[in-house]
Amino acid sequence: MRYLVEANASGHEVSYGDDTWTQRVCDGIRQLFDTDCEVFFVFNGTAANSLALASLSQSYHSVICHELAHVETDECGGPEFFSNGAKLLTARGRDNNGKLTPEAVEAVINRRSDIHFPKPKVVTLTQATEVGTVYTVDEIKAISAVAKRRNLRVHMDGARFANAVATLGCHPGDVTWRAGVDVLCFGGTKNGLPVGEAVVFFNRALAEDFAYRVKQAGQLASKMRFISAPWLGMLENDTWLRHARHANDMAQLLAARIRDVPGVSIMFETQANGVFAELPAFVIEALRARGWRFYTFIGAGGCRFMCAWDTRVETVERLAADIRELSAQAAVA
Amino acid sequence: MRYLVEANASGHEVSYGDDTWTQRVCDGIRQLFDTDCEVFFVFNGTAANSLALASLSQSYHSVICHELAHVETDECGGPEFFSNGAKLLTARGRDNNGKLTPEAVEAVINRRSDIHFPKPKVVTLTQATEVGTVYTVDEIKAISAVAKRRNLRVHMDGARFANAVATLGCHPGDVTWRAGVDVLCFGGTKNGLPVGEAVVFFNRALAEDFAYRVKQAGQLASKMRFISAPWLGMLENDTWLRHARHANDMAQLLAARIRDVPGVSIMFETQANGVFAELPAFVIEALRARGWRFYTFIGAGGCRFMCAWDTRVETVERLAADIRELSAQAAVA
Amino acid sequence: MRYLVEANASGHEVSYGDDTWTQRVCDGIRQLFDTDCEVFFVFNGTAANSLALASLSQSYHSVICHELAHVETDECGGPEFFSNGAKLLTARGRDNNGKLTPEAVEAVINRRSDIHFPKPKVVTLTQATEVGTVYTVDEIKAISAVAKRRNLRVHMDGARFANAVATLGCHPGDVTWRAGVDVLCFGGTKNGLPVGEAVVFFNRALAEDFAYRVKQAGQLASKMRFISAPWLGMLENDTWLRHARHANDMAQLLAARIRDVPGVSIMFETQANGVFAELPAFVIEALRARGWRFYTFIGAGGCRFMCAWDTRVETVERLAADIRELSAQAAVA
Amino acid sequence: MRYLVEANASGHEVSYGDDTWTQRVCDGIRQLFDTDCEVFFVFNGTAANSLALASLSQSYHSVICHELAHVETDECGGPEFFSNGAKLLTARGRDNNGKLTPEAVEAVINRRSDIHFPKPKVVTLTQATEVGTVYTVDEIKAISAVAKRRNLRVHMDGARFANAVATLGCHPGDVTWRAGVDVLCFGGTKNGLPVGEAVVFFNRALAEDFAYRVKQAGQLASKMRFISAPWLGMLENDTWLRHARHANDMAQLLAARIRDVPGVSIMFETQANGVFAELPAFVIEALRARGWRFYTFIGAGGCRFMCAWDTRVETVERLAADIRELSAQAAVA
């Protein structure tokens, strides 16, 4: 918050992204990725993903994604809207820890090759995935290789990119442009910022006129410094990575605490900041009665516990204790 | 063809649909359905379905269809494009002879009810279906009942509507507006016309400004009589129904002739003008070598044999004989 | 800013607009307008106007606006994009103090009535206008009367609505729904907020499913309280009106100070927070050299001096003194 | 008509444009223009222009056209719809015989250069123009030069291209690709065909995936031979040019016959197949009472008399005689 108040106090800056705060944060992101990428800011993740995908495809193209991808399940058709009709083609299968595979992507590409069906043009990866798992650098390279061979572009939904980098311990460039990613949507809000996601074009040719697209889409902040200034604070001293590491650690702690609780079954490997577990229906209900808030999403039983940059150890311990206590009650009943 | 040449000869008519030919064919369709519907003509089935669906939904809505529906599989994202992003939600399952059920429709509606996913607004039925089966009047009424209860509109893709009516032997109104259908796309090209499909709004309120939509979409013929005149010929003396009956009969003949051929398995009931059969790979190849043209579409083995209004008995007999002969060869090999 | 920090501190609220802050601010706006309107928040003015207009029109409709309207000149085709192609029809003439007249609106409606041109469906008013003038309640009523008679809807771009109300001294309801306005885009950012505009539907039927539209358009803040909380502060104790009054007063002060400066000509009546003046080219250049920032927009000479809620008397006096001094130098030269 | 009937008779061809008729007509057009262009067929002029412009621009771009261009005035926002919002910027002025000039184009480009307004990306020329005049080869080259220098693409609306070529007497390639035109919409319907326009991409890179665009837009004829076969007949023995020459001759005849009639004033040079004349209101009314049909479009008095490929000398003479007779009556009254 400190940076935001400072920006507010610094007088009437030139608006619409030409201010010095925005220049500094763009330069910061270029340094972070160690490449001369093009950087744009939009208000949220739906806009970031939708505008990026629209810049990679036309209305008669298709975008290959995992069936659990946020672009498919939680953006209310935003990608279809901004691209004026591009179709999302989902690769099925919740195996492989919620990650696409080169084979799955190629199978979708091969389904059709006639003009009566949209032509595949983009593959989108979610890093970390919606089920809290993380693509390795090699996994991304393998998918990019298929994409390049078949003339598709590679988009990365990085709403939780920070958590993935924290897990992998690699350079941010290694898991993006050096692995063949054309465009990254780099999440700010899931990392502590009030609003604002960065759209990072490593393939600069694809960024042509993107500023116009942002403006037309109602995603250009007139008081841009309110978005860029907090980003500066986040980049400074690797705060983004520290935040992400903390959230990941809290997820590890939670997973460790509940892994051996009878009746609890962890559904996916805990590789980022979320724990996905099946709990008895009684436990779910009772946890909610105690005030815990979480999504249940894959049929009955699947609970999503997300840890944030500011989740405290005590909170995790209390949640784990509640799960343990309520599960014991459920076992008796 | 006769009517087309006559229209051409009749001098410079007022263009763009205000001509007498168009008035006559619209009136003819109103008589046919026995209701004061609104009628528009467009060039082909993709346009008819896409514009009709766009008039029933907004970009943030969804359209429920069968997973084999033409709008999903063969219109290159036309419905998504014309609606500016509406999402098609497919009801799975190829059981029930390729037809939607009230339960399947309701299950899709119930999947989600939050604003992070497009809101169901339309259910679309294909009559006859893509696999050559036909909804009964009661089946359509049951689906319409779900739709009305859940505030959805009902669209019917009637590219092969004539074949369905021929099969059902009912009044065209019984299987459309009296059964709850709001809009019908009534196929002309599959029934012998060079170009042109009719969009028939039984729910007249939904047709508001539809003429503007047609014009903007590049679907208004400047020489409208070239589309409407052939329709007149088709409506005259129930030619459309006679054509359809003939095509259906040919499909029945083909089915009867190959049903008991060893190695041949008919996949769906033959209720309209198509026969869907699994044949040995050798037979498929050999048939094509002999010049037969047909689609194979559901994995290996599924062949689609469509009969047209002008398919001859001899042709069907020859095809059946070839299938029988080649299947015998396949059995020996 | 106080409210924003408080919201940040109040723990993990339910996100996406279901939080108590958002409920409070919506209720506040209903109280303010003294009617049960529907209220939505989006990130900026382009989004507010574009989404509102899209909800009032289809792609084959047209929107009548003043040729200087922000939707026409400064939103990079946002209204066209979100409506999927609706055409803006501009009423010409910079006379009448930059305001539409009933006659001008009706003349645009009457230009065409065939389906080869988009059908007028909306009239949009900017209150206060782009040239710092204000529609009276009667002027708005007269335009609404034309709109209702011709079956058009009425949209108000209220980026500077607060300044207009401060000038008119009327109840906010008098100049909106009681005068026939269907939808108001109520500006927050021009009134001191970091991000966020309210879309206020007085005609509630037109708001159907608008929440889905907002979500799909990437305009739903996941941390909604960061938008709604500052609004609360603005509504409290009529801060919005006090801010606007101050800005208006500063514009009056500036106009008064420079009105009689030789070489300076005030172009439009100063009725809101902007002063539009023609200055000698030398003065414009010299002002900029001294660090003053302002737009020049209508050909050579027209300068726009906008006063904000936090513009200080000293600043205005200094600007006026500089204009006076430099104009004197210009006169000598 | 002969070719159409022949195509109908030739049995069940492979549909959707892969038939031999379509191959022949595409090759014919390549020969005609003496270059390896990409050729597509759509149903009408609105579709041809709109899809071509959509392939040249994105939603945040603008298209520069003459204020009388058909794309601006008579396609119901088709270009805006298919491009998902691109803005048409009109170059004003009905001087210069209804033709754009390099200066007018450049002036529109220079109006704005910020991201708050759509970026000019295309210039579109109508050849022959809406007022019956014709661009010379040098005029087109000069506009193309501006376009190339400013990074715009050049589109030609050639609904009456044949008439222009007939007037210029040049090779069709000279006035298109050799003069810098990227895409031509080559009119068929205005030249005698029932339906169908050709979209000819001289810049083949811009045609990438255009077949998908045509299919998605509902512009792919399933019975493609009904469109392509008549084109063959039109290309054969330069029928298209002979038709156009005849129509032009009829316009010249009409102009010659009425030029000196008192009270009649010819408004634009008669260079193609249309005569634009101001007539007394009495004459207009009386002509219509006698059954003549024509548009009046530029305020009171401007009448458009279009001659077609099949307009007869007698008809022209009778029209001229009526104008002469009625004008004499008007002079007396």
PDB file of N, CA and C in Angstrom, chain A residues 204-256:
ATOM      1  N   ARG A 204       7.249  -9.787 -29.645  1.00  0.00           N
ATOM      2  CA  ARG A 204       6.848  -8.384 -29.747  1.00  0.00           C
ATOM      3  C   ARG A 204       5.981  -8.103 -30.970  1.00  0.00           C
ATOM      4  N   ALA A 205       6.150  -8.878 -32.028  1.00  0.00           N
ATOM      5  CA  ALA A 205       5.336  -8.645 -33.233  1.00  0.00           C
ATOM      6  C   ALA A 205       3.846  -8.801 -32.923  1.00  0.00           C
ATOM      7  N   LEU A 206       3.533  -9.686 -31.996  1.00  0.00           N
ATOM      8  CA  LEU A 206       2.132  -9.918 -31.650  1.00  0.00           C
ATOM      9  C   LEU A 206       1.523  -8.771 -30.848  1.00  0.00           C
ATOM     10  N   ALA A 207       2.377  -7.883 -30.357  1.00  0.00           N
ATOM     11  CA  ALA A 207       1.898  -6.756 -29.545  1.00  0.00           C
ATOM     12  C   ALA A 207       1.514  -5.547 -30.389  1.00  0.00           C
ATOM     13  N   GLU A 208       1.584  -5.677 -31.699  1.00  0.00           N
ATOM     14  CA  GLU A 208       1.298  -4.526 -32.560  1.00  0.00           C
ATOM     15  C   GLU A 208      -0.076  -3.932 -32.263  1.00  0.00           C
ATOM     16  N   ASP A 209      -0.086  -2.656 -32.007  1.00  0.00           N
ATOM     17  CA  ASP A 209      -1.335  -1.912 -31.746  1.00  0.00           C
ATOM     18  C   ASP A 209      -2.090  -2.415 -30.511  1.00  0.00           C
ATOM     19  N   PHE A 210      -1.436  -3.186 -29.641  1.00  0.00           N
ATOM     20  CA  PHE A 210      -2.141  -3.720 -28.473  1.00  0.00           C
ATOM     21  C   PHE A 210      -2.618  -2.588 -27.550  1.00  0.00           C
ATOM     22  N   ALA A 211      -1.908  -1.479 -27.536  1.00  0.00           N
ATOM     23  CA  ALA A 211      -2.334  -0.349 -26.692  1.00  0.00           C
ATOM     24  C   ALA A 211      -3.716   0.144 -27.123  1.00  0.00           C
ATOM     25  N   TYR A 212      -3.974   0.137 -28.424  1.00  0.00           N
ATOM     26  CA  TYR A 212      -5.298   0.520 -28.912  1.00  0.00           C
ATOM     27  C   TYR A 212      -6.352  -0.483 -28.440  1.00  0.00           C
ATOM     28  N   ARG A 213      -5.981  -1.740 -28.484  1.00  0.00           N
ATOM     29  CA  ARG A 213      -6.917  -2.774 -28.054  1.00  0.00           C
ATOM     30  C   ARG A 213      -7.290  -2.580 -26.582  1.00  0.00           C
ATOM     31  N   VAL A 214      -6.295  -2.274 -25.779  1.00  0.00           N
ATOM     32  CA  VAL A 214      -6.515  -2.063 -24.347  1.00  0.00           C
ATOM     33  C   VAL A 214      -7.443  -0.864 -24.130  1.00  0.00           C
ATOM     34  N   LYS A 215      -7.140   0.207 -24.846  1.00  0.00           N
ATOM     35  CA  LYS A 215      -7.964   1.410 -24.709  1.00  0.00           C
ATOM     36  C   LYS A 215      -9.414   1.124 -25.119  1.00  0.00           C
ATOM     37  N   GLN A 216      -9.596   0.526 -26.298  1.00  0.00           N
ATOM     38  CA  GLN A 216     -10.943   0.269 -26.806  1.00  0.00           C
ATOM     39  C   GLN A 216     -11.730  -0.632 -25.867  1.00  0.00           C
ATOM     40  N   ALA A 217     -11.028  -1.543 -25.231  1.00  0.00           N
ATOM     41  CA  ALA A 217     -11.694  -2.509 -24.359  1.00  0.00           C
ATOM     42  C   ALA A 217     -12.042  -1.929 -22.988  1.00  0.00           C
ATOM     43  N   GLY A 218     -11.777  -0.652 -22.787  1.00  0.00           N
ATOM     44  CA  GLY A 218     -12.082  -0.065 -21.480  1.00  0.00           C
ATOM     45  C   GLY A 218     -11.159  -0.567 -20.392  1.00  0.00           C
ATOM     46  N   GLN A 219      -9.903  -0.816 -20.766  1.00  0.00           N
ATOM     47  CA  GLN A 219      -8.946  -1.364 -19.802  1.00  0.00           C
ATOM     48  C   GLN A 219      -7.768  -0.429 -19.571  1.00  0.00           C
ATOM     49  N   LEU A 220      -7.904   0.805 -20.039  1.00  0.00           N
ATOM     50  CA  LEU A 220      -6.825   1.756 -19.826  1.00  0.00           C
ATOM     51  C   LEU A 220      -7.194   2.655 -18.647  1.00  0.00           C
ATOM     52  N   ALA A 221      -6.379   2.598 -17.620  1.00  0.00           N
ATOM     53  CA  ALA A 221      -6.663   3.411 -16.440  1.00  0.00           C
ATOM     54  C   ALA A 221      -6.261   4.848 -16.704  1.00  0.00           C
ATOM     55  N   SER A 222      -7.183   5.780 -16.462  1.00  0.00           N
ATOM     56  CA  SER A 222      -6.812   7.180 -16.656  1.00  0.00           C
ATOM     57  C   SER A 222      -5.788   7.576 -15.596  1.00  0.00           C
ATOM     58  N   LYS A 223      -5.947   7.046 -14.414  1.00  0.00           N
ATOM     59  CA  LYS A 223      -4.951   7.305 -13.367  1.00  0.00           C
ATOM     60  C   LYS A 223      -4.066   6.068 -13.251  1.00  0.00           C
ATOM     61  N   MET A 224      -3.261   5.888 -14.288  1.00  0.00           N
ATOM     62  CA  MET A 224      -2.484   4.672 -14.442  1.00  0.00           C
ATOM     63  C   MET A 224      -1.572   4.410 -13.261  1.00  0.00           C
ATOM     64  N   ARG A 225      -1.126   5.463 -12.602  1.00  0.00           N
ATOM     65  CA  ARG A 225      -0.171   5.266 -11.512  1.00  0.00           C
ATOM     66  C   ARG A 225      -0.773   4.459 -10.371  1.00  0.00           C
ATOM     67  N   PHE A 226      -2.117   4.436 -10.277  1.00  0.00           N
ATOM     68  CA  PHE A 226      -2.734   3.653  -9.214  1.00  0.00           C
ATOM     69  C   PHE A 226      -2.590   2.152  -9.476  1.00  0.00           C
ATOM     70  N   ILE A 227      -2.336   1.806 -10.731  1.00  0.00           N
ATOM     71  CA  ILE A 227      -2.064   0.409 -11.036  1.00  0.00           C
ATOM     72  C   ILE A 227      -0.571   0.136 -11.020  1.00  0.00           C
ATOM     73  N   SER A 228       0.187   1.058 -11.621  1.00  0.00           N
ATOM     74  CA  SER A 228       1.610   0.756 -11.787  1.00  0.00           C
ATOM     75  C   SER A 228       2.399   0.929 -10.494  1.00  0.00           C
ATOM     76  N   ALA A 229       2.014   1.882  -9.688  1.00  0.00           N
ATOM     77  CA  ALA A 229       2.788   2.123  -8.470  1.00  0.00           C
ATOM     78  C   ALA A 229       2.805   0.894  -7.555  1.00  0.00           C
ATOM     79  N   PRO A 230       1.677   0.261  -7.293  1.00  0.00           N
ATOM     80  CA  PRO A 230       1.738  -0.939  -6.453  1.00  0.00           C
ATOM     81  C   PRO A 230       2.597  -2.050  -7.072  1.00  0.00           C
ATOM     82  N   TRP A 231       2.603  -2.116  -8.400  1.00  0.00           N
ATOM     83  CA  TRP A 231       3.460  -3.104  -9.054  1.00  0.00           C
ATOM     84  C   TRP A 231       4.928  -2.857  -8.718  1.00  0.00           C
ATOM     85  N   LEU A 232       5.286  -1.574  -8.700  1.00  0.00           N
ATOM     86  CA  LEU A 232       6.673  -1.251  -8.363  1.00  0.00           C
ATOM     87  C   LEU A 232       7.042  -1.817  -7.005  1.00  0.00           C
ATOM     88  N   GLY A 233       6.130  -1.607  -6.075  1.00  0.00           N
ATOM     89  CA  GLY A 233       6.383  -2.128  -4.736  1.00  0.00           C
ATOM     90  C   GLY A 233       6.512  -3.640  -4.741  1.00  0.00           C
ATOM     91  N   MET A 234       5.747  -4.265  -5.601  1.00  0.00           N
ATOM     92  CA  MET A 234       5.758  -5.722  -5.643  1.00  0.00           C
ATOM     93  C   MET A 234       7.051  -6.253  -6.246  1.00  0.00           C
ATOM     94  N   LEU A 235       7.575  -5.502  -7.250  1.00  0.00           N
ATOM     95  CA  LEU A 235       8.804  -5.959  -7.903  1.00  0.00           C
ATOM     96  C   LEU A 235      10.034  -5.698  -7.024  1.00  0.00           C
ATOM     97  N   GLU A 236       9.948  -4.635  -6.250  1.00  0.00           N
ATOM     98  CA  GLU A 236      11.078  -4.228  -5.420  1.00  0.00           C
ATOM     99  C   GLU A 236      11.473  -5.349  -4.470  1.00  0.00           C
ATOM    100  N   ASN A 237      12.747  -5.631  -4.408  1.00  0.00           N
ATOM    101  CA  ASN A 237      13.258  -6.659  -3.487  1.00  0.00           C
ATOM    102  C   ASN A 237      12.549  -7.999  -3.656  1.00  0.00           C
ATOM    103  N   ASP A 238      12.116  -8.290  -4.849  1.00  0.00           N
ATOM    104  CA  ASP A 238      11.468  -9.587  -5.101  1.00  0.00           C
ATOM    105  C   ASP A 238      10.295  -9.873  -4.169  1.00  0.00           C
ATOM    106  N   THR A 239       9.558  -8.823  -3.857  1.00  0.00           N
ATOM    107  CA  THR A 239       8.399  -9.004  -2.975  1.00  0.00           C
ATOM    108  C   THR A 239       7.423 -10.018  -3.554  1.00  0.00           C
ATOM    109  N   TRP A 240       7.225  -9.953  -4.883  1.00  0.00           N
ATOM    110  CA  TRP A 240       6.280 -10.870  -5.538  1.00  0.00           C
ATOM    111  C   TRP A 240       6.635 -12.323  -5.269  1.00  0.00           C
ATOM    112  N   LEU A 241       7.959 -12.598  -5.283  1.00  0.00           N
ATOM    113  CA  LEU A 241       8.415 -13.967  -5.110  1.00  0.00           C
ATOM    114  C   LEU A 241       8.326 -14.367  -3.635  1.00  0.00           C
ATOM    115  N   ARG A 242       8.606 -13.405  -2.782  1.00  0.00           N
ATOM    116  CA  ARG A 242       8.527 -13.679  -1.340  1.00  0.00           C
ATOM    117  C   ARG A 242       7.077 -13.966  -0.959  1.00  0.00           C
ATOM    118  N   HIS A 243       6.167 -13.136  -1.483  1.00  0.00           N
ATOM    119  CA  HIS A 243       4.731 -13.357  -1.233  1.00  0.00           C
ATOM    120  C   HIS A 243       4.325 -14.751  -1.693  1.00  0.00           C
ATOM    121  N   ALA A 244       4.761 -15.092  -2.900  1.00  0.00           N
ATOM    122  CA  ALA A 244       4.356 -16.373  -3.478  1.00  0.00           C
ATOM    123  C   ALA A 244       4.927 -17.528  -2.677  1.00  0.00           C
ATOM    124  N   ARG A 245       6.184 -17.381  -2.276  1.00  0.00           N
ATOM    125  CA  ARG A 245       6.808 -18.455  -1.485  1.00  0.00           C
ATOM    126  C   ARG A 245       6.056 -18.680  -0.185  1.00  0.00           C
ATOM    127  N   HIS A 246       5.674 -17.562   0.420  1.00  0.00           N
ATOM    128  CA  HIS A 246       4.932 -17.686   1.671  1.00  0.00           C
ATOM    129  C   HIS A 246       3.616 -18.425   1.455  1.00  0.00           C
ATOM    130  N   ALA A 247       2.894 -18.043   0.415  1.00  0.00           N
ATOM    131  CA  ALA A 247       1.608 -18.706   0.147  1.00  0.00           C
ATOM    132  C   ALA A 247       1.830 -20.186  -0.124  1.00  0.00           C
ATOM    133  N   ASN A 248       2.856 -20.489  -0.911  1.00  0.00           N
ATOM    134  CA  ASN A 248       3.171 -21.895  -1.193  1.00  0.00           C
ATOM    135  C   ASN A 248       3.492 -22.647   0.107  1.00  0.00           C
ATOM    136  N   ASP A 249       4.289 -22.020   0.954  1.00  0.00           N
ATOM    137  CA  ASP A 249       4.662 -22.668   2.220  1.00  0.00           C
ATOM    138  C   ASP A 249       3.424 -22.968   3.058  1.00  0.00           C
ATOM    139  N   MET A 250       2.493 -22.033   3.052  1.00  0.00           N
ATOM    140  CA  MET A 250       1.281 -22.245   3.853  1.00  0.00           C
ATOM    141  C   MET A 250       0.481 -23.429   3.288  1.00  0.00           C
ATOM    142  N   ALA A 251       0.474 -23.553   1.952  1.00  0.00           N
ATOM    143  CA  ALA A 251      -0.231 -24.691   1.349  1.00  0.00           C
ATOM    144  C   ALA A 251       0.471 -25.999   1.720  1.00  0.00           C
ATOM    145  N   GLN A 252       1.796 -25.973   1.692  1.00  0.00           N
ATOM    146  CA  GLN A 252       2.549 -27.171   2.088  1.00  0.00           C
ATOM    147  C   GLN A 252       2.235 -27.538   3.541  1.00  0.00           C
ATOM    148  N   LEU A 253       2.195 -26.514   4.370  1.00  0.00           N
ATOM    149  CA  LEU A 253       1.909 -26.749   5.787  1.00  0.00           C
ATOM    150  C   LEU A 253       0.535 -27.388   5.944  1.00  0.00           C
ATOM    151  N   LEU A 254      -0.450 -26.820   5.251  1.00  0.00           N
ATOM    152  CA  LEU A 254      -1.799 -27.360   5.362  1.00  0.00           C
ATOM    153  C   LEU A 254      -1.848 -28.812   4.865  1.00  0.00           C
ATOM    154  N   ALA A 255      -1.229 -29.044   3.719  1.00  0.00           N
ATOM    155  CA  ALA A 255      -1.237 -30.400   3.166  1.00  0.00           C
ATOM    156  C   ALA A 255      -0.582 -31.372   4.139  1.00  0.00           C
ATOM    157  N   ALA A 256       0.531 -30.956   4.706  1.00  0.00           N
ATOM    158  CA  ALA A 256       1.237 -31.837   5.654  1.00  0.00           C
ATOM    159  C   ALA A 256       0.362 -32.137   6.870  1.00  0.00           C
TER     160      ALA A 256
END
